[in-house]
Short mmCIF file of C-alpha atoms and ligand atoms in Angstrom, two decimals:
data_model
loop_
_atom_site.label_atom_id
_atom_site.label_comp_id
_atom_site.label_asym_id
_atom_site.label_seq_id
_atom_site.Cartn_x
_atom_site.Cartn_y
_atom_site.Cartn_z
CA UNK A 1 108.68 -115.25 39.68
CA UNK A 2 111.83 -115.86 42.33
CA UNK A 3 112.35 -113.91 45.55
CA UNK A 4 114.89 -111.08 43.95
CA UNK A 5 111.76 -110.05 41.41
CA UNK A 6 108.80 -111.34 43.43
CA UNK A 7 111.77 -108.22 45.89
CA UNK A 8 112.02 -105.98 43.11
CA UNK A 9 108.41 -105.63 41.73
CA UNK A 10 107.12 -105.44 45.80
CA UNK A 11 109.90 -102.66 45.90
CA UNK A 12 108.33 -100.43 43.15
CA UNK A 13 104.51 -101.14 44.25
CA UNK A 14 106.40 -99.47 47.49
CA UNK A 15 107.90 -96.39 45.35
CA UNK A 16 104.30 -95.77 43.63
CA UNK A 17 103.07 -95.88 46.32
CA UNK A 18 104.23 -93.17 48.15
CA UNK A 19 104.80 -91.55 45.24
CA UNK A 20 100.55 -91.34 44.62
CA UNK A 21 100.33 -90.29 47.99
CA UNK A 22 102.37 -86.90 47.65
CA UNK A 23 101.46 -86.66 44.35
CA UNK A 24 104.90 -87.03 42.54
CA UNK A 25 105.30 -88.68 39.14
CA UNK A 26 107.04 -92.17 40.23
CA UNK A 27 108.65 -92.42 37.44
CA UNK A 28 110.68 -88.92 38.90
CA UNK A 29 112.21 -91.28 41.23
CA UNK A 30 115.28 -93.71 40.16
CA UNK A 31 115.68 -96.95 41.43
CA UNK A 32 119.37 -98.05 42.89
CA UNK A 33 119.13 -101.74 44.31
CA UNK A 34 122.46 -101.83 46.28
CA UNK A 35 123.62 -105.45 45.32
CA UNK A 36 126.52 -105.34 48.71
CA UNK A 37 127.48 -108.52 49.31
CA UNK A 38 125.86 -110.30 46.98
CA UNK A 39 126.74 -112.44 44.32
CA UNK A 40 126.82 -111.92 40.24
CA UNK A 41 124.25 -114.61 40.59
CA UNK A 42 121.72 -111.81 42.30
CA UNK A 43 123.08 -109.04 40.24
CA UNK A 44 121.97 -111.61 37.41
CA UNK A 45 118.18 -112.55 38.15
CA UNK A 46 117.45 -108.89 39.30
CA UNK A 47 118.54 -107.13 36.25
CA UNK A 48 116.48 -110.84 34.49
CA UNK A 49 113.68 -108.97 36.63
CA UNK A 50 114.37 -104.83 34.87
CA UNK A 51 116.79 -103.55 37.42
CA UNK A 52 119.76 -102.59 35.84
CA UNK A 53 121.16 -99.55 38.12
CA UNK A 54 123.27 -101.30 40.94
CA UNK A 55 124.71 -99.47 44.16
CA UNK A 56 128.29 -101.39 45.80
CA UNK A 57 129.95 -100.35 48.90
CA UNK A 58 133.70 -102.40 48.65
CA UNK A 59 135.68 -102.00 45.84
CA UNK A 60 137.18 -104.86 45.20
CA UNK A 61 134.40 -107.25 45.92
CA UNK A 62 132.51 -104.70 43.34
CA UNK A 63 135.52 -104.80 40.38
CA UNK A 64 135.40 -108.87 40.19
CA UNK A 65 131.42 -108.37 39.71
CA UNK A 66 130.94 -106.01 37.73
CA UNK A 67 134.47 -107.97 35.77
CA UNK A 68 132.11 -111.06 35.75
CA UNK A 69 128.59 -109.10 34.84
CA UNK A 70 130.85 -107.15 32.53
CA UNK A 71 128.67 -107.75 29.35
CA UNK A 72 125.60 -107.18 30.04
CA UNK A 73 124.16 -103.39 29.85
CA UNK A 74 124.53 -102.39 33.88
CA UNK A 75 124.98 -99.16 35.46
CA UNK A 76 127.60 -98.84 38.36
CA UNK A 77 127.12 -96.60 41.09
CA UNK A 78 129.70 -96.32 44.20
CA UNK A 79 128.17 -95.58 47.18
CA UNK A 80 130.82 -96.88 49.98
CA UNK A 81 133.86 -94.74 51.77
CA UNK A 82 136.49 -94.43 49.30
CA UNK A 83 140.14 -94.10 50.05
CA UNK A 84 142.69 -92.19 48.39
CA UNK A 85 144.42 -94.89 46.59
CA UNK A 86 141.29 -96.17 45.77
CA UNK A 87 140.25 -93.48 43.36
CA UNK A 88 141.51 -94.46 39.92
CA UNK A 89 139.83 -98.13 40.12
CA UNK A 90 136.36 -96.03 40.68
CA UNK A 91 137.12 -93.59 38.07
CA UNK A 92 137.89 -95.96 35.80
CA UNK A 93 134.45 -98.96 36.81
CA UNK A 94 131.89 -97.22 37.31
CA UNK A 95 129.26 -95.03 36.10
CA UNK A 96 128.80 -92.29 39.51
CA UNK A 97 129.75 -92.07 42.78
CA UNK A 98 127.71 -90.98 45.63
CA UNK A 99 129.62 -90.82 48.42
CA UNK A 100 132.43 -87.77 47.58
CA UNK A 101 132.88 -85.73 50.72
CA UNK A 102 136.92 -84.37 50.16
CA UNK A 103 138.19 -82.32 47.57
CA UNK A 104 141.28 -83.85 47.59
CA UNK A 105 139.55 -87.02 46.35
CA UNK A 106 137.31 -85.74 44.48
CA UNK A 107 140.27 -84.46 42.17
CA UNK A 108 141.55 -87.65 41.89
CA UNK A 109 138.98 -88.92 40.60
CA UNK A 110 138.60 -86.22 38.22
CA UNK A 111 142.44 -86.61 37.35
CA UNK A 112 141.87 -90.16 36.89
CA UNK A 113 138.56 -90.46 34.96
CA UNK A 114 139.94 -91.00 31.28
CA UNK A 115 138.84 -89.06 28.38
CA UNK A 116 137.46 -92.14 25.81
CA UNK A 117 134.50 -92.17 29.18
CA UNK A 118 132.14 -89.89 29.74
CA UNK A 119 132.30 -87.89 32.69
CA UNK A 120 132.07 -89.58 36.24
CA UNK A 121 128.84 -88.64 38.02
CA UNK A 122 129.21 -87.66 41.24
CA UNK A 123 126.92 -86.53 44.22
CA UNK A 124 128.25 -84.44 46.85
CA UNK A 125 127.10 -86.84 50.31
CA UNK A 126 126.43 -84.49 53.73
CA UNK A 127 126.20 -85.56 57.14
CA UNK A 128 123.07 -84.20 57.89
CA UNK A 129 122.34 -85.12 61.50
CA UNK A 130 124.75 -87.59 63.04
CA UNK A 131 127.79 -85.64 64.82
CA UNK A 132 128.99 -88.89 65.12
CA UNK A 133 129.89 -90.01 61.33
CA UNK A 134 132.99 -89.36 59.35
CA UNK A 135 131.30 -89.82 56.17
CA UNK A 136 130.20 -87.08 54.67
CA UNK A 137 130.50 -82.66 54.59
CA UNK A 138 129.11 -81.01 57.27
CA UNK A 139 125.98 -79.33 56.19
CA UNK A 140 127.93 -75.96 56.04
CA UNK A 141 130.83 -76.04 54.09
CA UNK A 142 127.99 -78.22 51.61
CA UNK A 143 128.16 -75.10 49.47
CA UNK A 144 131.59 -74.09 48.52
CA UNK A 145 132.89 -77.60 48.18
CA UNK A 146 129.55 -78.48 46.07
CA UNK A 147 131.15 -75.41 43.87
CA UNK A 148 134.73 -76.71 43.95
CA UNK A 149 133.78 -79.69 42.86
CA UNK A 150 130.79 -78.20 40.04
CA UNK A 151 134.28 -77.12 38.15
CA UNK A 152 136.34 -79.61 38.13
CA UNK A 153 136.28 -81.03 34.76
CA UNK A 154 135.68 -85.31 34.48
CA UNK A 155 133.40 -84.78 36.75
CA UNK A 156 129.76 -83.81 36.42
CA UNK A 157 127.58 -83.00 40.06
CA UNK A 158 125.10 -84.34 40.00
CA UNK A 159 123.30 -83.69 42.69
CA UNK A 160 123.74 -84.45 47.09
CA UNK A 161 123.28 -87.63 49.04
CA UNK A 162 123.46 -88.86 52.53
CA UNK A 163 122.53 -91.27 55.42
CA UNK A 164 120.63 -89.61 58.39
CA UNK A 165 120.46 -91.97 61.41
CA UNK A 166 118.46 -94.79 61.33
CA UNK A 167 114.98 -93.58 63.36
CA UNK A 168 111.66 -95.63 63.18
CA UNK A 169 109.48 -92.62 63.51
CA UNK A 170 108.71 -91.14 59.68
CA UNK A 171 108.27 -87.75 61.36
CA UNK A 172 111.84 -87.89 62.45
CA UNK A 173 113.43 -89.19 58.93
CA UNK A 174 111.56 -86.90 57.19
CA UNK A 175 112.92 -83.93 59.87
CA UNK A 176 116.51 -84.93 57.84
CA UNK A 177 115.41 -85.81 54.68
CA UNK A 178 114.30 -81.93 54.15
CA UNK A 179 117.42 -81.05 55.56
CA UNK A 180 119.19 -82.51 52.76
CA UNK A 181 116.32 -81.05 50.57
CA UNK A 182 116.47 -77.44 51.62
CA UNK A 183 119.90 -77.49 50.84
CA UNK A 184 120.43 -78.52 47.36
CA UNK A 185 117.37 -75.85 46.85
CA UNK A 186 119.85 -73.58 48.60
CA UNK A 187 122.62 -74.70 46.07
CA UNK A 188 120.17 -74.78 43.26
CA UNK A 189 119.58 -71.11 43.95
CA UNK A 190 122.86 -70.42 43.63
CA UNK A 191 123.03 -71.76 40.39
CA UNK A 192 123.99 -74.65 40.49
CA UNK A 193 122.46 -77.54 38.16
CA UNK A 194 121.65 -80.04 39.97
CA UNK A 195 119.24 -82.93 39.52
CA UNK A 196 119.38 -85.44 42.47
CA UNK A 197 118.07 -86.03 45.80
CA UNK A 198 119.76 -89.32 46.44
CA UNK A 199 117.97 -90.62 49.87
CA UNK A 200 115.87 -93.75 51.12
CA UNK A 201 117.33 -96.42 52.04
CA UNK A 202 114.22 -100.27 52.73
CA UNK A 203 113.34 -98.55 55.73
CA UNK A 204 112.64 -95.31 55.42
CA UNK A 205 112.29 -95.01 51.56
CA UNK A 206 108.84 -94.05 52.15
CA UNK A 207 109.88 -90.51 54.10
CA UNK A 208 112.62 -90.18 52.00
CA UNK A 209 109.98 -89.50 48.56
CA UNK A 210 107.53 -87.40 50.16
CA UNK A 211 111.24 -85.51 50.74
CA UNK A 212 111.67 -84.76 47.62
CA UNK A 213 114.04 -88.37 46.52
CA UNK A 214 115.47 -88.48 43.80
CA UNK A 215 117.33 -91.66 43.70
CA UNK A 216 116.43 -94.36 46.55
CA UNK A 217 119.21 -96.94 47.39
CA UNK A 218 117.57 -99.71 48.44
CA UNK A 219 119.35 -103.59 49.23
CA UNK A 220 117.88 -105.19 51.48
CA UNK A 221 113.91 -105.22 50.29
CA UNK A 222 115.10 -106.32 47.09
CA UNK A 223 117.99 -108.54 48.24
CA UNK A 224 117.64 -109.89 51.60
CA UNK A 225 119.35 -109.37 54.61
CA UNK A 226 123.20 -109.41 54.40
CA UNK A 227 125.50 -111.00 56.56
CA UNK A 228 127.96 -108.98 58.21
CA UNK A 229 131.01 -108.29 55.77
C1 LIG B 301 123.86 -100.31 52.00
C2 LIG B 301 123.40 -99.64 51.93
C3 LIG B 301 122.46 -98.89 51.22
C4 LIG B 301 121.04 -100.10 51.71
O1 LIG B 301 120.52 -100.20 53.08
P1 LIG B 301 119.70 -101.48 53.21
O2 LIG B 301 118.93 -100.75 54.52
O3 LIG B 301 120.29 -102.23 53.26
O4 LIG B 301 118.02 -100.65 51.84
C5 LIG B 301 121.96 -97.62 50.94
N1 LIG B 301 123.00 -96.55 50.34
C6 LIG B 301 123.54 -96.99 51.52
C7 LIG B 301 125.26 -95.87 51.98
C8 LIG B 301 124.40 -97.89 51.28
O5 LIG B 301 125.53 -98.64 52.60
#
């Protein structure tokens, strides 16, 4: 088996072990392969090993890759910062967007999403634990923004996403992830139908799964170390 295929199997084994340790069904945890900075050949190798969902951060790089792989049955997730002048292309080329954190951007995505496509599946990105990061809505402002996003016609709000500060300590990791889960639970209690918690990456997916992650976004553990972009 090639390296990417072997890495994918190893990540799936980590997901299964983490799920078993907290009594969860591993089928409730989707794996998003983050292919940013890697070429279409790497994506093809992952597809050959059974992976269909891919995450990308950089729009032009992603569009080139999506075009090169147009013949295959891939599901593309945009997970990077969104510039307002890029919303039309994001709405045209992606199935999911995890990094929505402003109403203005969401309105533009909704307006740009064609009626010929299914609604764009989105997550609201929340800034958990990182006062210095400009990405993500503040937790206190998340409920009002989530209600506004849920009302937009061409978007389907699926849940919450976060990139908490990196920590080597599983207790610290779990503390952040549990805050995102509590926020999701509060929104569900208010009547929003949210089935997705997009949290956990190569270094902390076990902690995220223990706190209820339904989608882990894994790059390095599948494709290897990235060069600086
Ligand atoms: C790059 C990236 C990932 C993957 O990170 P790894 O540590 O390589 O697994 C996940 N989520 C987002 C938003 C990213 O930008």
